[in-house]
Amino acid sequence: MPGLPPYIGRFAPSPTGSLHLGSLCAALVSFLEARTHQGLWLLRIDDLDTPRNIKGAADGILKTLDAFALRWDGQVAYQSQYLDDYQAALDDLAKHKLTYPCTCSRKTLSDNHPCLCRDRQNPPSCAYALRLNTDRRIISFHDQLQGISSYQFKGRQDDFILKRKDRIIAYQFAVVVDDERQQVSHVVRGVDLLDSTPKQIYLQQLLGLITPIYMHIPVIIDKDGYKLSKQTLATAVDLKNPHAVIFKLLALLKQNPPDALRQAPPTELLTWAVGNWNPALLKNVQAIEAD
Ligand code: GLU
């Protein structure tokens, strides 16, 4: 019986707006990595943060990927379909006394009040978040582009949130449960998430899960040095000229696409890109400026 493919990658956009050049770049690189390894490329819509979701954004993302010929494998997974999975993993940690309720507001914490909720004896009577009770371990990992990273957890000040006060499962926690459920072997995403990785590896260790291989790719910045993001109102990618956008991205990613392919349709350009993909050209690059 054939086993699972050795490479399972994924693209996991949040439906908080349209794909811009930066998010499309993450999609393209994770696609190229999966295809050059004859792996699967899964699509997951990270739609847990309901207050930030925008109606129609998920469908818009699917249409955009389609227009760019970035075809995913299997069904689209929506995080919102898996609420029971997150709760089960949370219950598992709670059973081992690894979580505690925290009633602090962002304001009290930012006023430099240490959070003392770890020491609370009785359950709180008001709304609370759930934090992870961390120890002082060191998490080290090797990133395929950024090299070795290490982070020393410092105890209570690093106790991060797993479930928010508004009952929404936090990204750090959901992503670990999701990557496990989907058997993701390789995570490709923006270098802005490099600092999140030790938290996710910490959780994988507690839950007894395999740590995937990470590749944190450069983020795309504008000429003022700001990362393109929905917050900076980065413009959505031009759906009318997908080939021009892919050509531009491949050039930004230092892959030197040949001029002869400037007018080639997306599928042809992607076939060339799969055959010529060289991520080593992006080693230690943290940001790429787009005009
Ligand atoms: N939904 C997250 C984002 O869009 C995904 C991060 C990840 O790939 O782990 O930033």
Short mmCIF file of C-alpha atoms and ligand atoms in Angstrom, two decimals:
data_model
loop_
_atom_site.label_atom_id
_atom_site.label_comp_id
_atom_site.label_asym_id
_atom_site.label_seq_id
_atom_site.Cartn_x
_atom_site.Cartn_y
_atom_site.Cartn_z
CA MET A 1 0.00 0.00 0.00
CA PRO A 2 1.49 3.37 -0.92
CA GLY A 3 2.29 5.48 2.15
CA LEU A 4 1.72 9.19 2.56
CA PRO A 5 3.76 11.38 0.23
CA PRO A 6 6.96 12.45 1.98
CA TYR A 7 6.18 16.09 1.38
CA ILE A 8 2.91 17.70 2.47
CA GLY A 9 2.87 21.47 2.28
CA ARG A 10 0.10 23.97 2.76
CA PHE A 11 -0.97 27.54 2.22
CA ALA A 12 -3.08 28.89 5.06
CA PRO A 13 -4.43 32.38 4.35
CA SER A 14 -6.77 34.18 6.74
CA PRO A 15 -9.95 35.43 5.03
CA THR A 16 -9.44 38.98 6.25
CA GLY A 17 -9.14 40.54 2.79
CA SER A 18 -7.90 39.86 -0.74
CA LEU A 19 -4.53 38.34 -1.51
CA HIS A 20 -1.87 41.01 -2.05
CA LEU A 21 1.57 40.53 -3.58
CA GLY A 22 3.05 39.41 -0.22
CA SER A 23 0.44 36.75 0.49
CA LEU A 24 0.54 35.56 -3.11
CA CYS A 25 4.30 35.23 -2.74
CA ALA A 26 3.81 32.83 0.21
CA ALA A 27 1.31 30.89 -1.88
CA LEU A 28 3.67 30.71 -4.85
CA VAL A 29 6.74 29.61 -2.87
CA SER A 30 4.85 26.97 -0.87
CA PHE A 31 3.36 25.71 -4.16
CA LEU A 32 6.76 25.53 -5.87
CA GLU A 33 8.33 23.78 -2.90
CA ALA A 34 5.53 21.18 -2.83
CA ARG A 35 5.61 20.60 -6.58
CA THR A 36 9.40 20.31 -6.82
CA HIS A 37 9.24 17.64 -4.10
CA GLN A 38 6.37 15.78 -5.84
CA GLY A 39 4.40 16.54 -2.71
CA LEU A 40 0.88 17.63 -1.89
CA TRP A 41 -0.08 21.27 -1.62
CA LEU A 42 -3.04 21.76 0.68
CA LEU A 43 -5.18 24.84 1.10
CA ARG A 44 -6.49 25.80 4.51
CA ILE A 45 -8.59 28.85 5.25
CA ASP A 46 -7.65 30.17 8.70
CA ASP A 47 -11.08 31.55 9.57
CA LEU A 48 -11.15 31.24 13.37
CA ASP A 49 -10.69 34.94 14.08
CA THR A 50 -14.30 35.71 13.20
CA PRO A 51 -14.24 39.45 14.10
CA ARG A 52 -11.51 39.96 11.50
CA ASN A 53 -13.03 37.80 8.76
CA ILE A 54 -14.44 39.63 5.79
CA LYS A 55 -17.47 38.28 4.02
CA GLY A 56 -16.58 36.85 0.63
CA ALA A 57 -12.83 36.99 1.25
CA ALA A 58 -12.38 33.20 1.37
CA ASP A 59 -14.12 32.75 -1.99
CA GLY A 60 -12.08 35.63 -3.39
CA ILE A 61 -8.87 33.90 -2.31
CA LEU A 62 -9.91 30.64 -4.01
CA LYS A 63 -10.73 32.54 -7.21
CA THR A 64 -7.41 34.35 -7.12
CA LEU A 65 -5.41 31.14 -6.69
CA ASP A 66 -7.39 29.66 -9.54
CA ALA A 67 -6.67 32.62 -11.80
CA PHE A 68 -2.95 32.17 -11.05
CA ALA A 69 -3.14 28.44 -11.83
CA LEU A 70 -2.06 27.63 -8.27
CA ARG A 71 -4.09 24.42 -8.00
CA TRP A 72 -4.29 22.82 -4.59
CA ASP A 73 -4.76 19.15 -3.77
CA GLY A 74 -7.92 17.78 -2.21
CA GLN A 75 -10.68 19.71 -0.49
CA VAL A 76 -10.22 23.14 1.02
CA ALA A 77 -10.08 22.87 4.83
CA TYR A 78 -11.76 25.56 6.92
CA GLN A 79 -10.55 25.85 10.50
CA SER A 80 -14.09 26.64 11.65
CA GLN A 81 -15.04 23.02 10.85
CA TYR A 82 -12.64 21.66 13.43
CA LEU A 83 -13.60 23.41 16.68
CA ASP A 84 -13.87 20.06 18.48
CA ASP A 85 -10.26 19.19 17.61
CA TYR A 86 -8.90 22.36 19.21
CA GLN A 87 -11.02 21.85 22.30
CA ALA A 88 -9.87 18.24 22.65
CA ALA A 89 -6.20 19.28 22.47
CA LEU A 90 -6.87 22.08 24.95
CA ASP A 91 -8.57 19.65 27.35
CA ASP A 92 -5.54 17.39 27.04
CA LEU A 93 -3.22 20.21 28.16
CA ALA A 94 -5.64 21.26 30.94
CA LYS A 95 -5.72 17.70 32.25
CA HIS A 96 -1.97 17.93 32.74
CA LYS A 97 -2.37 21.31 34.49
CA LEU A 98 -0.55 23.07 31.68
CA THR A 99 -3.11 25.86 31.24
CA TYR A 100 -4.56 28.47 33.57
CA PRO A 101 -7.23 31.16 33.33
CA CYS A 102 -6.05 34.74 32.94
CA THR A 103 -8.32 37.73 33.46
CA CYS A 104 -5.77 40.45 32.68
CA SER A 105 -6.65 43.04 30.11
CA ARG A 106 -4.21 44.21 27.50
CA LYS A 107 -4.26 47.55 29.30
CA THR A 108 -3.20 46.24 32.73
CA LEU A 109 -0.43 44.21 31.14
CA SER A 110 0.81 47.12 29.05
CA ASP A 111 0.90 49.30 32.19
CA ASN A 112 3.67 46.97 33.33
CA HIS A 113 1.60 45.03 35.81
CA PRO A 114 2.92 41.49 35.83
CA CYS A 115 0.23 38.90 35.27
CA LEU A 116 -0.25 37.04 38.54
CA CYS A 117 -3.01 34.79 37.28
CA ARG A 118 -0.72 31.76 37.43
CA ASP A 119 -1.04 31.87 41.24
CA ARG A 120 -4.83 32.13 41.38
CA GLN A 121 -6.37 29.42 43.55
CA ASN A 122 -10.07 29.68 42.65
CA PRO A 123 -11.64 29.88 39.21
CA PRO A 124 -12.35 33.49 38.18
CA SER A 125 -15.92 34.77 38.11
CA CYS A 126 -15.47 36.91 34.99
CA ALA A 127 -14.45 36.18 31.41
CA TYR A 128 -10.94 34.82 31.06
CA ALA A 129 -8.36 33.72 28.52
CA LEU A 130 -6.42 30.47 28.80
CA ARG A 131 -2.65 30.71 28.95
CA LEU A 132 -0.04 28.03 28.66
CA ASN A 133 1.98 27.42 31.81
CA THR A 134 5.45 27.45 30.28
CA ASP A 135 8.70 26.26 31.78
CA ARG A 136 12.15 27.61 31.01
CA ARG A 137 13.03 25.41 28.11
CA ILE A 138 15.10 26.38 25.10
CA ILE A 139 13.62 25.76 21.68
CA SER A 140 16.07 25.58 18.78
CA PHE A 141 15.26 24.81 15.20
CA HIS A 142 16.85 24.92 11.80
CA ASP A 143 15.04 26.99 9.21
CA GLN A 144 15.76 26.08 5.60
CA LEU A 145 16.45 29.71 4.64
CA GLN A 146 17.09 31.59 7.88
CA GLY A 147 19.39 29.05 9.53
CA ILE A 148 19.36 28.21 13.23
CA SER A 149 17.07 30.05 15.64
CA SER A 150 16.94 29.57 19.37
CA TYR A 151 14.57 30.92 21.97
CA GLN A 152 14.82 30.56 25.72
CA PHE A 153 11.40 30.66 27.39
CA LYS A 154 11.52 32.72 30.55
CA GLY A 155 8.61 31.39 32.58
CA ARG A 156 5.47 33.34 33.37
CA GLN A 157 6.21 36.36 31.19
CA ASP A 158 6.25 34.03 28.18
CA ASP A 159 3.01 32.23 29.05
CA PHE A 160 1.15 32.74 25.80
CA ILE A 161 -2.57 32.60 25.13
CA LEU A 162 -4.16 29.47 23.72
CA LYS A 163 -7.79 30.55 23.92
CA ARG A 164 -8.76 34.18 23.97
CA LYS A 165 -11.16 35.89 26.34
CA ASP A 166 -13.70 36.05 23.53
CA ARG A 167 -13.50 32.21 23.41
CA ILE A 168 -11.64 32.22 20.09
CA ILE A 169 -8.79 29.71 19.74
CA ALA A 170 -5.52 31.60 19.32
CA TYR A 171 -3.56 31.26 16.08
CA GLN A 172 -0.48 29.73 17.79
CA PHE A 173 -2.52 26.87 19.11
CA ALA A 174 -4.82 26.29 16.14
CA VAL A 175 -1.97 26.11 13.65
CA VAL A 176 -0.29 23.29 15.59
CA VAL A 177 -3.47 21.22 15.75
CA ASP A 178 -4.18 21.92 12.07
CA ASP A 179 -0.71 21.05 10.80
CA GLU A 180 -0.91 17.77 12.70
CA ARG A 181 -4.40 16.92 11.43
CA GLN A 182 -3.29 17.59 7.86
CA GLN A 183 0.02 15.71 8.39
CA VAL A 184 1.90 18.76 7.14
CA SER A 185 5.60 17.91 6.80
CA HIS A 186 6.84 21.29 5.54
CA VAL A 187 5.69 24.78 6.51
CA VAL A 188 6.54 27.65 4.15
CA ARG A 189 5.47 31.12 5.30
CA GLY A 190 6.65 34.71 5.74
CA VAL A 191 9.65 35.49 7.94
CA ASP A 192 7.36 37.73 10.01
CA LEU A 193 6.15 34.49 11.60
CA LEU A 194 9.65 33.29 12.56
CA ASP A 195 9.13 34.51 16.14
CA SER A 196 5.96 32.44 16.44
CA THR A 197 7.72 29.22 15.57
CA PRO A 198 9.27 28.49 19.02
CA LYS A 199 5.78 28.75 20.56
CA GLN A 200 4.42 26.30 18.02
CA ILE A 201 7.31 23.87 18.51
CA TYR A 202 6.82 24.13 22.28
CA LEU A 203 3.19 23.09 21.83
CA GLN A 204 4.17 20.26 19.47
CA GLN A 205 6.50 18.95 22.18
CA LEU A 206 3.78 19.07 24.84
CA LEU A 207 1.26 17.35 22.60
CA GLY A 208 3.79 14.74 21.44
CA LEU A 209 3.65 15.81 17.78
CA ILE A 210 6.27 15.76 15.05
CA THR A 211 7.78 19.17 14.27
CA PRO A 212 7.54 19.98 10.56
CA ILE A 213 10.43 21.43 8.58
CA TYR A 214 10.21 25.21 8.38
CA MET A 215 11.08 27.60 5.60
CA HIS A 216 10.51 31.27 6.40
CA ILE A 217 10.58 33.30 3.23
CA PRO A 218 11.32 37.02 2.83
CA VAL A 219 8.40 39.39 3.20
CA ILE A 220 7.66 41.91 0.49
CA ILE A 221 8.02 45.52 1.56
CA ASP A 222 7.04 48.76 -0.08
CA LYS A 223 9.51 51.52 -0.88
CA ASP A 224 9.07 52.97 2.62
CA GLY A 225 10.14 49.67 4.15
CA TYR A 226 6.70 48.57 5.35
CA LYS A 227 5.60 44.98 4.93
CA LEU A 228 2.72 44.65 2.51
CA SER A 229 -0.23 43.60 4.61
CA LYS A 230 -3.94 44.04 4.84
CA GLN A 231 -3.30 46.52 7.67
CA THR A 232 -1.22 48.75 5.38
CA LEU A 233 -4.00 48.39 2.82
CA ALA A 234 -1.77 46.66 0.28
CA THR A 235 -3.60 46.51 -3.01
CA ALA A 236 -5.06 43.21 -4.15
CA VAL A 237 -3.15 41.45 -6.92
CA ASP A 238 -4.27 42.21 -10.46
CA LEU A 239 -6.49 39.34 -11.55
CA LYS A 240 -6.59 40.57 -15.14
CA ASN A 241 -2.87 39.99 -15.70
CA PRO A 242 -1.93 36.95 -13.62
CA HIS A 243 1.03 36.08 -15.85
CA ALA A 244 2.57 39.53 -15.32
CA VAL A 245 2.17 39.19 -11.54
CA ILE A 246 3.79 35.74 -11.46
CA PHE A 247 6.62 36.94 -13.70
CA LYS A 248 7.22 39.87 -11.37
CA LEU A 249 7.17 37.64 -8.30
CA LEU A 250 9.63 35.17 -9.81
CA ALA A 251 11.94 38.08 -10.63
CA LEU A 252 11.59 39.47 -7.08
CA LEU A 253 12.39 35.98 -5.78
CA LYS A 254 15.68 36.15 -7.75
CA GLN A 255 14.74 33.26 -10.04
CA ASN A 256 15.57 35.18 -13.26
CA PRO A 257 12.60 34.13 -15.38
CA PRO A 258 13.58 34.36 -19.08
CA ASP A 259 12.27 37.33 -21.01
CA ALA A 260 10.78 34.99 -23.59
CA LEU A 261 8.20 33.95 -20.96
CA ARG A 262 7.06 37.49 -20.21
CA GLN A 263 3.76 36.92 -22.04
CA ALA A 264 3.42 33.22 -21.24
CA PRO A 265 0.22 32.05 -19.58
CA PRO A 266 0.43 31.26 -15.84
CA THR A 267 0.53 27.47 -16.30
CA GLU A 268 3.53 27.72 -18.64
CA LEU A 269 5.32 30.12 -16.35
CA LEU A 270 4.69 27.84 -13.36
CA THR A 271 5.98 24.81 -15.27
CA TRP A 272 9.19 26.74 -15.96
CA ALA A 273 9.34 27.81 -12.31
CA VAL A 274 8.94 24.25 -11.02
CA GLY A 275 11.77 23.09 -13.30
CA ASN A 276 14.10 25.91 -12.33
CA TRP A 277 13.17 26.62 -8.72
CA ASN A 278 16.18 27.51 -6.58
CA PRO A 279 15.22 28.64 -3.07
CA ALA A 280 18.89 28.82 -2.02
CA LEU A 281 19.01 32.21 -3.77
CA LEU A 282 16.82 33.49 -0.92
CA LYS A 283 19.06 32.34 1.94
CA ASN A 284 19.13 34.88 4.77
CA VAL A 285 17.04 37.35 2.78
CA GLN A 286 14.48 38.89 5.13
CA ALA A 287 12.74 41.42 2.91
CA ILE A 288 12.33 42.16 -0.77
CA GLU A 289 11.34 45.58 -1.97
CA ALA A 290 8.63 45.77 -4.62
CA ASP A 291 8.12 49.01 -6.55
N1 GLU B 1 -3.28 32.38 8.65
C1 GLU B 1 -1.92 32.69 8.95
C2 GLU B 1 -1.54 33.96 8.20
O1 GLU B 1 -2.18 34.27 7.21
C3 GLU B 1 -1.09 31.51 8.52
C4 GLU B 1 0.23 31.48 9.10
C5 GLU B 1 0.95 30.16 8.84
O2 GLU B 1 1.22 29.87 7.67
O3 GLU B 1 1.25 29.47 9.80
O4 GLU B 1 -0.67 34.68 8.61
#
